[in-house]
GROMACS .gro file of C-alpha atoms in nm:
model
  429
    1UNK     CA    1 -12.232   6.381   7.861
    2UNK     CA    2 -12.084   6.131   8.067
    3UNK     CA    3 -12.273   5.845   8.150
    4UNK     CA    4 -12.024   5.791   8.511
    5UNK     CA    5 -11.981   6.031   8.792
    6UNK     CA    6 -11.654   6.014   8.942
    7UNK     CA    7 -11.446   6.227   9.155
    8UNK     CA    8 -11.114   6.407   8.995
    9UNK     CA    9 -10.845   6.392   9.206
   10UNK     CA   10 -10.698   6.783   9.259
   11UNK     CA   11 -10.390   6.734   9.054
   12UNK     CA   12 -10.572   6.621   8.750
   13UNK     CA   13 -10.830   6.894   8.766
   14UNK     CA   14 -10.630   7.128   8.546
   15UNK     CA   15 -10.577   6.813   8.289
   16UNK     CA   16 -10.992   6.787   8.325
   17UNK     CA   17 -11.075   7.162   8.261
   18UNK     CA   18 -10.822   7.145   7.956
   19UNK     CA   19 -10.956   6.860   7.785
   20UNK     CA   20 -11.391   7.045   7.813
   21UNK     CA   21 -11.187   7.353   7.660
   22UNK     CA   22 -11.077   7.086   7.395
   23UNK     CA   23 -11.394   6.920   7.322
   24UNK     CA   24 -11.606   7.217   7.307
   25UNK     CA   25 -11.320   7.381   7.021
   26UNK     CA   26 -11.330   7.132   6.827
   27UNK     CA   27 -11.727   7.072   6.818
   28UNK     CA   28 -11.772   7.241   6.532
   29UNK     CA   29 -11.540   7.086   6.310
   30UNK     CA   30 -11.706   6.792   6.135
   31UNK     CA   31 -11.441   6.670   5.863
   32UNK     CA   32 -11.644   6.410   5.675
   33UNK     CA   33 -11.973   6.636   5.691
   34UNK     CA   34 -11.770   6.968   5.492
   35UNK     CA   35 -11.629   6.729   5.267
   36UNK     CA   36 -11.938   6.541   5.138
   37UNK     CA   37 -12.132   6.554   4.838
   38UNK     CA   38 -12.466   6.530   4.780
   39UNK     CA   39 -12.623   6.193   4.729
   40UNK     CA   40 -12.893   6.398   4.442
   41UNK     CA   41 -12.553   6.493   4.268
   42UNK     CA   42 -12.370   6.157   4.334
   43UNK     CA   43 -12.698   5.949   4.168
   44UNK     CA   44 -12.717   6.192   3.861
   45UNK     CA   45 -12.333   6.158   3.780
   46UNK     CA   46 -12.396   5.785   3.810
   47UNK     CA   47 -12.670   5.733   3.584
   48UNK     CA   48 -12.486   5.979   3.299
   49UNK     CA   49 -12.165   5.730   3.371
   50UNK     CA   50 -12.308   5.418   3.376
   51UNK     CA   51 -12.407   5.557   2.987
   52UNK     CA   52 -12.026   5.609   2.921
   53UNK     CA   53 -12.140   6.006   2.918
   54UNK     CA   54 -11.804   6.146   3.141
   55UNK     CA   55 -11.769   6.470   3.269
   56UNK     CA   56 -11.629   6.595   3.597
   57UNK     CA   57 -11.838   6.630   3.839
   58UNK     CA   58 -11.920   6.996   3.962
   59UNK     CA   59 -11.921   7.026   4.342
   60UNK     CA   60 -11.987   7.328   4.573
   61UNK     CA   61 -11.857   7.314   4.927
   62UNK     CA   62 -11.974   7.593   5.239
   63UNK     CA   63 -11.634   7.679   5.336
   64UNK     CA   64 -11.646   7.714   5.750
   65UNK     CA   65 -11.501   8.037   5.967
   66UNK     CA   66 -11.267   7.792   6.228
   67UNK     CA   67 -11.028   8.094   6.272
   68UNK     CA   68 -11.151   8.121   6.649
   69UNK     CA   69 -11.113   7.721   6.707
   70UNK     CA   70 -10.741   7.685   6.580
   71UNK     CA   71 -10.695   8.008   6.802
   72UNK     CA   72 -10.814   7.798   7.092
   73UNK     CA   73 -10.662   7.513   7.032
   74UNK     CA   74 -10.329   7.618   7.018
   75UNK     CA   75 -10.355   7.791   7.344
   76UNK     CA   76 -10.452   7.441   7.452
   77UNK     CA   77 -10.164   7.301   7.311
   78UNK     CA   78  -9.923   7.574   7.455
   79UNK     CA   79 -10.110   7.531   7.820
   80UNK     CA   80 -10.075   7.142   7.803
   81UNK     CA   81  -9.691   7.130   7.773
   82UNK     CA   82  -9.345   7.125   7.655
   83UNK     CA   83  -9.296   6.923   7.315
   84UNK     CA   84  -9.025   6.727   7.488
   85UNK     CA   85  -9.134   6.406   7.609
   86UNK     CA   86  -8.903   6.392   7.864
   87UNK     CA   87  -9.041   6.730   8.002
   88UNK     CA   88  -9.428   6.650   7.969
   89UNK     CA   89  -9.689   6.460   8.151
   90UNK     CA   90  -9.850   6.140   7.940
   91UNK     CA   91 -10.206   6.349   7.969
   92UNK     CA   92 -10.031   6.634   7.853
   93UNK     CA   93  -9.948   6.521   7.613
   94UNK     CA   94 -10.281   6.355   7.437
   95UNK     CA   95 -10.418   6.667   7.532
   96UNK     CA   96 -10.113   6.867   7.277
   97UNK     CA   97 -10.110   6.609   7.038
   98UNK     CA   98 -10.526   6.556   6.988
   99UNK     CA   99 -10.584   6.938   7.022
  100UNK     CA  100 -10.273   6.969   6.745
  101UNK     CA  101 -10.465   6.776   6.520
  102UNK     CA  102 -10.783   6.897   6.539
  103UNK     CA  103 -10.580   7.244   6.458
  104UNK     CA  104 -10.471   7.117   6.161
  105UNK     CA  105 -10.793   6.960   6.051
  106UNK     CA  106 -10.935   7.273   6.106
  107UNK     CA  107 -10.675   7.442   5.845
  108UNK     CA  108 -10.752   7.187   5.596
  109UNK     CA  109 -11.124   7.238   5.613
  110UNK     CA  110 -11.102   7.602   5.584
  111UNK     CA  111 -10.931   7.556   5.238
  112UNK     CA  112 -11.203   7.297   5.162
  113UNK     CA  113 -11.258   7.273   4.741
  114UNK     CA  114 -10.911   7.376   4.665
  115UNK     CA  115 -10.564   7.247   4.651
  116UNK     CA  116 -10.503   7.368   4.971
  117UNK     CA  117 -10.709   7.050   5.146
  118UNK     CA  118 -10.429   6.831   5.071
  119UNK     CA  119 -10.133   6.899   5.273
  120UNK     CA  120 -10.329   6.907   5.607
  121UNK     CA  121 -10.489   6.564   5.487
  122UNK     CA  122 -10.147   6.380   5.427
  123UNK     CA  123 -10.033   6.509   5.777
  124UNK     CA  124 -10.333   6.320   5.947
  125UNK     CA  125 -10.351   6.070   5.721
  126UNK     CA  126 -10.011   6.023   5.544
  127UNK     CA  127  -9.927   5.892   5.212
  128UNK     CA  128  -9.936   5.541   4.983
  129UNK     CA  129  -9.574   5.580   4.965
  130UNK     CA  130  -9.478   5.601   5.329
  131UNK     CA  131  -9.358   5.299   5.526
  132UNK     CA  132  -9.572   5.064   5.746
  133UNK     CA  133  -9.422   5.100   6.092
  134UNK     CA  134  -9.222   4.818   6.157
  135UNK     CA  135  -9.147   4.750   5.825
  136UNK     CA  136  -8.906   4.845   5.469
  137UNK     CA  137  -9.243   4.847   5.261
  138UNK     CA  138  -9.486   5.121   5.193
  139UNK     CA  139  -9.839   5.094   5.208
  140UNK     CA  140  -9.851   5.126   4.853
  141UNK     CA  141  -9.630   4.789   4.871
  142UNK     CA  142  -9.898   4.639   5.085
  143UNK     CA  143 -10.184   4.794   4.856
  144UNK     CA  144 -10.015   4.609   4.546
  145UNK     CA  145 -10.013   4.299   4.726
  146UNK     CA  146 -10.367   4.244   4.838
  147UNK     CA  147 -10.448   4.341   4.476
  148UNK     CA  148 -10.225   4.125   4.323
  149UNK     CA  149 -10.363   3.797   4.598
  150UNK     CA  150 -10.700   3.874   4.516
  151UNK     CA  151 -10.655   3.870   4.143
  152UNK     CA  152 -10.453   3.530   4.170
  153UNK     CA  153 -10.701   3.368   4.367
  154UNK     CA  154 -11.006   3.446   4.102
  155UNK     CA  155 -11.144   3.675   4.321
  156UNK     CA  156 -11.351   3.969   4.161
  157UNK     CA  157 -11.542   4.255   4.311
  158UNK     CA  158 -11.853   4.192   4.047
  159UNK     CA  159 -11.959   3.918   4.284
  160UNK     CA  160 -11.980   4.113   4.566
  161UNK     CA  161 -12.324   4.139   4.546
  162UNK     CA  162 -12.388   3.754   4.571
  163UNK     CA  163 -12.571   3.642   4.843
  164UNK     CA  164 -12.865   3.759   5.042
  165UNK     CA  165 -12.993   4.065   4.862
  166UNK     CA  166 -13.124   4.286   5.201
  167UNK     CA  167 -13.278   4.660   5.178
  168UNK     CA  168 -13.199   4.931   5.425
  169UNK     CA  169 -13.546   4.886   5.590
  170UNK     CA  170 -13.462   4.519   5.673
  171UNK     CA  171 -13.068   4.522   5.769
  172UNK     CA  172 -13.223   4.818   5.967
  173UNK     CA  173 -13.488   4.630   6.194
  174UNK     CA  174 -13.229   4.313   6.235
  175UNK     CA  175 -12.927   4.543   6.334
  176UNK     CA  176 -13.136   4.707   6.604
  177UNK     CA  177 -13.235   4.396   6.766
  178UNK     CA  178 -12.859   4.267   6.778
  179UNK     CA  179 -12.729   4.599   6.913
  180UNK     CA  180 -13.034   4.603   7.152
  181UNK     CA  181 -12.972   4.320   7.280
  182UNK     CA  182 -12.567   4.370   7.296
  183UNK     CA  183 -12.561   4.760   7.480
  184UNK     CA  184 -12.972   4.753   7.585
  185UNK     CA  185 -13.217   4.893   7.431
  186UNK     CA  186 -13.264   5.170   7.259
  187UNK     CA  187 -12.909   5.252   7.323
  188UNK     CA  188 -12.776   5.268   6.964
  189UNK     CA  189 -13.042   5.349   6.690
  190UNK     CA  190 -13.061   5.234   6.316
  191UNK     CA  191 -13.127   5.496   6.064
  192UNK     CA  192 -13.180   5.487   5.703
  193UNK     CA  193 -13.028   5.804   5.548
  194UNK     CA  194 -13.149   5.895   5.197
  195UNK     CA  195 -12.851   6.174   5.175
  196UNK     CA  196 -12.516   5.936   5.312
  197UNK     CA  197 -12.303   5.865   5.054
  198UNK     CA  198 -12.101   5.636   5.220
  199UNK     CA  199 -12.260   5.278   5.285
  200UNK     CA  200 -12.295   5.351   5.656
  201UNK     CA  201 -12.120   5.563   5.919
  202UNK     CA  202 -12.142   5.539   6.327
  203UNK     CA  203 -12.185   5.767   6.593
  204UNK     CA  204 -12.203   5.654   6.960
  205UNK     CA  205 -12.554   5.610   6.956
  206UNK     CA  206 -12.654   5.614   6.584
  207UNK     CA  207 -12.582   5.396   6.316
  208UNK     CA  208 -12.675   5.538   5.968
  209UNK     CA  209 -12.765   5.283   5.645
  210UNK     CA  210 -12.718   5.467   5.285
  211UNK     CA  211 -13.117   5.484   5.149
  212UNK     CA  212 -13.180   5.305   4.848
  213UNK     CA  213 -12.951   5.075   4.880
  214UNK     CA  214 -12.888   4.667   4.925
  215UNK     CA  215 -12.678   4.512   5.139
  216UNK     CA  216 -12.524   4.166   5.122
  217UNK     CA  217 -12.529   3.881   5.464
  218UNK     CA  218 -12.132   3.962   5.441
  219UNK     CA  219 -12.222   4.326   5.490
  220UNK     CA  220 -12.459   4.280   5.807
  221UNK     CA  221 -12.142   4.122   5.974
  222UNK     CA  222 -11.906   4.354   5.861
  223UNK     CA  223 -12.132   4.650   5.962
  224UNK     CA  224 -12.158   4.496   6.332
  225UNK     CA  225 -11.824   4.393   6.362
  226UNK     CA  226 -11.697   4.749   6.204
  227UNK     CA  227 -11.910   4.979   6.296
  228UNK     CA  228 -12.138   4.895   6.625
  229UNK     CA  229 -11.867   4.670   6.780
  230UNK     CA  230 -11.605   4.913   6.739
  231UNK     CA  231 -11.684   5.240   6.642
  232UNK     CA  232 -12.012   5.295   6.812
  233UNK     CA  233 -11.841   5.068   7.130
  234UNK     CA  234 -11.552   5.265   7.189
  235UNK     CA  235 -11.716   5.621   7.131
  236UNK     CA  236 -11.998   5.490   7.410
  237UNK     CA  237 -11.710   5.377   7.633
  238UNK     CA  238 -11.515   5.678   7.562
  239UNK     CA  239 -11.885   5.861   7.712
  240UNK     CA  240 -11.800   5.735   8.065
  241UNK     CA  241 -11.486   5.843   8.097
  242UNK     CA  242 -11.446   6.111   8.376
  243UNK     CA  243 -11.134   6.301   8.349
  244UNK     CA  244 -11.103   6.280   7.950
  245UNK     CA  245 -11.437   6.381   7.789
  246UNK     CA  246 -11.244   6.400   7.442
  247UNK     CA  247 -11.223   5.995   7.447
  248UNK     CA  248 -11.589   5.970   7.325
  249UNK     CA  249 -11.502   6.127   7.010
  250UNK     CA  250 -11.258   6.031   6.700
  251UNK     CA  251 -11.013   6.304   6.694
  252UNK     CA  252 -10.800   6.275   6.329
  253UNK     CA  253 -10.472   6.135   6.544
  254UNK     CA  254 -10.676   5.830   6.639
  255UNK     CA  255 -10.833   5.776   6.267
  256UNK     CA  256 -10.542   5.507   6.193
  257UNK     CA  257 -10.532   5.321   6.488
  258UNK     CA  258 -10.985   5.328   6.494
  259UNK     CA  259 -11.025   5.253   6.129
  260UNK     CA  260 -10.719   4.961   6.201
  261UNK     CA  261 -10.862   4.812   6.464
  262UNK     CA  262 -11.223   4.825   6.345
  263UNK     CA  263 -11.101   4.607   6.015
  264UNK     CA  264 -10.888   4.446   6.229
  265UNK     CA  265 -11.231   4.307   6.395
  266UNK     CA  266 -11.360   4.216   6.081
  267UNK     CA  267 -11.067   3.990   6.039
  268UNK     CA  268 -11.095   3.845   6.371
  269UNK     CA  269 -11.526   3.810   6.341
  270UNK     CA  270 -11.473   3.649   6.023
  271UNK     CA  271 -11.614   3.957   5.848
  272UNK     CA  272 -11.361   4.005   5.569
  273UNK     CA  273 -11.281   3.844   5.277
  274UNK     CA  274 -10.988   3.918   5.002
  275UNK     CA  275 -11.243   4.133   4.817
  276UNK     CA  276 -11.254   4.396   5.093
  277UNK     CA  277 -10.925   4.392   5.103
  278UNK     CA  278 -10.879   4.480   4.766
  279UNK     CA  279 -11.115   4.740   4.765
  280UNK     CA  280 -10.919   4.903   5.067
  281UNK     CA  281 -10.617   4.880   4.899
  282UNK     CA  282 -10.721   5.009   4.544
  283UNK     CA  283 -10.806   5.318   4.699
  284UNK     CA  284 -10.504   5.309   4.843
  285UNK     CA  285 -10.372   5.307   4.477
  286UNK     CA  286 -10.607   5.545   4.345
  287UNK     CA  287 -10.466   5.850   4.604
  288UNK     CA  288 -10.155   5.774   4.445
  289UNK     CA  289 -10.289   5.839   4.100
  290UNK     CA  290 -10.448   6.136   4.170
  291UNK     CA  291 -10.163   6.299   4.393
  292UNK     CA  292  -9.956   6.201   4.065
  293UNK     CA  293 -10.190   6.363   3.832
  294UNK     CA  294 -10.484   6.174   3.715
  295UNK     CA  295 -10.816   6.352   3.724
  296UNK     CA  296 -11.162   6.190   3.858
  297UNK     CA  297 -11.224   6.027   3.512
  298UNK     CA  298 -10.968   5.877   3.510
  299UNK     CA  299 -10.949   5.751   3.859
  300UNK     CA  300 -11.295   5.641   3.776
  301UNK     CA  301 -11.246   5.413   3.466
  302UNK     CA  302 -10.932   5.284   3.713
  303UNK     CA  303 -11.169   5.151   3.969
  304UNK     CA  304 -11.410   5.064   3.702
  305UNK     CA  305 -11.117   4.829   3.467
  306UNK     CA  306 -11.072   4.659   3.818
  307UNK     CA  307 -11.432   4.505   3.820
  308UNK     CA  308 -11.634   4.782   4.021
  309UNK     CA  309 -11.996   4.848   3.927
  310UNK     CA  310 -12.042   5.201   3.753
  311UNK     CA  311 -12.238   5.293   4.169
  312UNK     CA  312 -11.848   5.130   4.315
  313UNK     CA  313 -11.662   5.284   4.114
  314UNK     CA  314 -11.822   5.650   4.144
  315UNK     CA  315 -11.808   5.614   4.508
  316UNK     CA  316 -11.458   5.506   4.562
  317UNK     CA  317 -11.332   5.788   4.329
  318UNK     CA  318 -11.585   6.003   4.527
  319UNK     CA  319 -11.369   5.945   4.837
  320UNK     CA  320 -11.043   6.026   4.695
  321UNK     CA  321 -11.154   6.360   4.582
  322UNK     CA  322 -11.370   6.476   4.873
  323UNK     CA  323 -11.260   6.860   4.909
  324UNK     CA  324 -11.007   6.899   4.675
  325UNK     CA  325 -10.997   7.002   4.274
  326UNK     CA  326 -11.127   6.689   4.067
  327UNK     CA  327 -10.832   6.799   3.759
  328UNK     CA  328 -10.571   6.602   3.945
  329UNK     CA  329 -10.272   6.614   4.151
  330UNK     CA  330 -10.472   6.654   4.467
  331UNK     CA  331 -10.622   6.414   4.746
  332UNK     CA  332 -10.816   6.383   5.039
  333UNK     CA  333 -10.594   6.108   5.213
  334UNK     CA  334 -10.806   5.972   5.466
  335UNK     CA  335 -10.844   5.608   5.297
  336UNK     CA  336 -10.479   5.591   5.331
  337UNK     CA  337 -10.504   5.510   5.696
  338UNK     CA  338 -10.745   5.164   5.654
  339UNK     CA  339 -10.501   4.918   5.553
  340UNK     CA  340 -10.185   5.071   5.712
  341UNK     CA  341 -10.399   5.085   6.049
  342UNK     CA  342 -10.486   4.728   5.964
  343UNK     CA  343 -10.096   4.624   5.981
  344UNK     CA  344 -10.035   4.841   6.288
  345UNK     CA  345 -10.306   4.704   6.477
  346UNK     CA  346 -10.199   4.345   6.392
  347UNK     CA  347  -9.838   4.389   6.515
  348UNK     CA  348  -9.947   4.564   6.819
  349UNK     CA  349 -10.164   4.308   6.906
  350UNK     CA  350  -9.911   4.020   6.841
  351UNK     CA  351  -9.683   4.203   7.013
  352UNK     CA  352  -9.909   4.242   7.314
  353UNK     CA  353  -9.922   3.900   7.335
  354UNK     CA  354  -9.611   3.792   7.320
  355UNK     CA  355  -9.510   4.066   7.565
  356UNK     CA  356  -9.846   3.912   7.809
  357UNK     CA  357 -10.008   4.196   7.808
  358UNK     CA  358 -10.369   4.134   7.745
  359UNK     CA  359 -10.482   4.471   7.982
  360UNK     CA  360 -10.312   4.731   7.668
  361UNK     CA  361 -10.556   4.507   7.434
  362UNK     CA  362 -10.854   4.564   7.640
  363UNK     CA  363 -10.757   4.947   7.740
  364UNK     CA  364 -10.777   4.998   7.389
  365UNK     CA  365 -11.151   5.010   7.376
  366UNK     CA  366 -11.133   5.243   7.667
  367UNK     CA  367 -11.238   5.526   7.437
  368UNK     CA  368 -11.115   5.683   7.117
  369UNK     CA  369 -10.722   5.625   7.134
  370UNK     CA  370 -10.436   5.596   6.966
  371UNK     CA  371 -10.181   5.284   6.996
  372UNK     CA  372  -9.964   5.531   7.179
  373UNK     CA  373 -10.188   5.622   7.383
  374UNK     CA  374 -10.270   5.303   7.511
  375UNK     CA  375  -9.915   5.272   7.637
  376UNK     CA  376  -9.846   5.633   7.759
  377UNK     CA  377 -10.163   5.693   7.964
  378UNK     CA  378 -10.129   5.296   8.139
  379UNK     CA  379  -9.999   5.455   8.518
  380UNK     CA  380 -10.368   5.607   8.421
  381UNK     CA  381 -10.555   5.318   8.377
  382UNK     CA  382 -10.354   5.118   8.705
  383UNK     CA  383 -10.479   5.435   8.929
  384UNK     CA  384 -10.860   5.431   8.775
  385UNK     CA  385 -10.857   5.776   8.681
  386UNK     CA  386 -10.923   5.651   8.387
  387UNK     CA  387 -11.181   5.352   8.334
  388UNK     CA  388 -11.120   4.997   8.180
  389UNK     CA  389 -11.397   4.954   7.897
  390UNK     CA  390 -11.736   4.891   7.998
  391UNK     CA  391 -11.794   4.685   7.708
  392UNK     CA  392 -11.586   4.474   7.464
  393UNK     CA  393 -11.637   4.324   7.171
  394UNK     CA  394 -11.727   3.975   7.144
  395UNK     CA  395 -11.438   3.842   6.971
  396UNK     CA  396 -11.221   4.022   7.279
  397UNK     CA  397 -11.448   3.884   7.562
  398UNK     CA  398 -11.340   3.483   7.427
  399UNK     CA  399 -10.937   3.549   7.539
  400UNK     CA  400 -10.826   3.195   7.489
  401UNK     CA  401 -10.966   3.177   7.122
  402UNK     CA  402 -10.813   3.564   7.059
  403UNK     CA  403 -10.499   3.406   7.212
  404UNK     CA  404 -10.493   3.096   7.004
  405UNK     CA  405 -10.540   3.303   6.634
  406UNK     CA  406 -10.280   3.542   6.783
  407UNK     CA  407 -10.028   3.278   6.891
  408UNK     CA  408 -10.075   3.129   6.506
  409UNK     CA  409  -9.993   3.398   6.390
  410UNK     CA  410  -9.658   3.513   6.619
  411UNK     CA  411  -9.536   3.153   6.496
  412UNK     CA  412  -9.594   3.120   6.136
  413UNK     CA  413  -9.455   3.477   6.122
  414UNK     CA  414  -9.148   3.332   6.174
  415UNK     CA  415  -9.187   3.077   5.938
  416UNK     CA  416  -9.038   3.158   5.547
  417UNK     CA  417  -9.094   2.948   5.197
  418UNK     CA  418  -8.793   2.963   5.030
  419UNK     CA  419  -8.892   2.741   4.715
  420UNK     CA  420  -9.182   2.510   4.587
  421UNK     CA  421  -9.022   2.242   4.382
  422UNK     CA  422  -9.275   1.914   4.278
  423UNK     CA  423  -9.459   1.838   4.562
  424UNK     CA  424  -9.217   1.948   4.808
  425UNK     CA  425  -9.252   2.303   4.962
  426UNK     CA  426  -8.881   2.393   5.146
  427UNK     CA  427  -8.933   2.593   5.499
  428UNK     CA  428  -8.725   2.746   5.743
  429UNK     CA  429  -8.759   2.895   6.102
   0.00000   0.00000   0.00000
């Protein structure tokens, strides 16, 4: 529910009454939930790994009726507009665009444990060989050269660990008093989940912490910056929206530009280091293996001959086979997004600045949106039918230091080595 009460003017009712039909369609389909495995199965096939015993994995997914959703939603799509852009209003279209993609989410999750999941997944997600907007290279260019960086400058994922050794139960307690004191209390909770096979996930108002598991200081930042300063932010800003419920919740069109700008604010906390980076981008590499053939062993031993723990390296071969065969040549594509979002965010950011546009920056936390969105909805934001962000980060609410690391970085973009020769290192503007 909303958290604001605010009149809708007439003329946007019909926008209003089209976006509840959306939200309420798409409730039931939970991408991340169908596509999980069990953390029982995930522990056994790690033990009988980490004792060089390999054999694929057998997973069982519940397959989900969505037949009366994608009929919905494409009567949304058809009600919100033409396809031209010329021809269509900016809420028209987020409403065709989000309801088309939660269509085609639902498609790919009705053909969940078969080959069938991938196609839908590389149309939300794309591929490692398409190109980073804005640029000739791929993300599987960009994957190659964090790996490449982080091998060159010694480091190695084996020391992840080093550092603060913190349980569940602990990061738990001092996460809630941070976010308590940040959004009030008792308005985000702290879980430990026994059964989450990922290392945490966010909601707008719960935060969930894998059971069983340590975390490192590096991970208590990343986890606030991440997932409580972004994800959990924007989905509680997207609550008090009036006119577009839909903004509260992460529909797949936005994944890129949310999972982007949430690493993106790891980079601008101080929350990242090369060796997140890597791991990012060699899953980035590993889709590519497995759309090319190589089966979950394999994809496995990849992670594993890159310095991954026999837990690591289960779990980021987990991800690249969530709903699809584990013989090869399929993919669930979603990690693609993370480090091509990454770039996107970057440049739009830069570009915001240059351009003095610091209100698109902060609009972007207005909800769950899109980069586009940002831009197309703005006569939206100037008339308050839809609401500036109630809260912002704290690396957004200190401008002149976001400025300054942003300005930097315009400059020294422009700024190419051509050779290192002796001591003297040859530049050009």
């Amino acid at each position: 529910m909303n958290t604001v009460t605010s009149a809708i003017a007439p003329e946007l009712q019909r926008y209003a009454d089209l976006d509840k039909r959306l939200l309420a369609a798409a409730r039931g389909i939970t991408i991340l939930p169908t596509v999980a495995w069990s953390a029982s199965l995930e522990n056994h096939m790690i033990a009988a790994y980490g004792k060089g015993k390999f054999a694929l994995p057998e997973v069982t997914y519940k397959r989900p009726d969505l037949s009366a959703a994608r009929v919905e939603l494409a009567a949304i799509e058809a009600e919100a507009g033409g396809s031209d852009p010329e021809d269509i209003d900016p809420l028209g279209g987020y409403l065709r665009r989000t309801a088309e993609s939660w269509r085609i989410a639902a498609e790919m999750l009705e053909a969940v444990g078969t080959e069938g999941v991938t196609g839908p997944s590389i149309v939300l997600y794309g591929r490692p060989e398409d190109s980073i907007p804005g640029s000739k290279r791929s993300n599987l260019d960009a994957a190659r050269y964090f790996v490449e960086l982080s091998d060159e400058l010694g480091a190695d994922l084996l020391a992840d660990g080093i550092g603060t050794d913190i349980s569940s139960e602990v990061l738990r307690d001092e996460l809630t008093k941070t976010l308590d004191d940040f959004f009030g209390a008792g308005t985000i909770r702290v879980e430990v989940d026994p059964e989450l096979t990922a290392k945490a996930a966010a909601g707008a108002t719960r935060i969930r912490l894998r059971g069983a598991t340590h975390f490192t200081e590096y991970d208590h930042h990343q986890l606030l910056a991440h997932e409580a300063f972004v994800h959990s932010l924007t989905a509680l800003n997207g609550r008090r929206q009036p006119l577009l419920t839909s903004l509260a919740r992460t529909s797949p069109r936005v994944t890129a530009t949310q999972e982007g700008l949430a690493v993106f604010a790891e980079l601008m906390s101080g929350a990242i280091d090369i060796t997140r980076l890597k791991r990012i981008s060699l899953r980035i590499l590993a889709i590519d293996m497995a759309l090319k053939g190589a089966d979950f062993v394999e994809v496995y031993r990849y992670f594993s001959s890159c310095g991954q723990s026999a837990a690591d390296s289960f779990h980021s071969a987990q991800r690249v086979f969530r709903g699809v065969p584990l013989t090869g040549g399929s993919a669930f594509a979603k990690d693609n997004v993370y480090l091509a979002g990454l770039l996107t965010v970057h440049t739009f950011f830069r570009w915001a600045l240059k351009e003095r546009r610091m209100d698109l920056l902060r609009h972007l936390f207005a909800g769950k949106l899109a980069l586009h969105d940002v831009i197309a909805l703005q006569p939206y934001f100037e008339s308050g039918a839809i609401l500036p962000p109630h809260w912002l980060p704290p690396w957004m609410q200190h401008v002149h230091g976001l400025a300054g690391k942003l300005a930097f970085s315009v400059f020294v973009n422009g700024i190419h080595m051509n050779r290192v020769q002796g001591d003297e290192l040859s530049l050009s503007v």
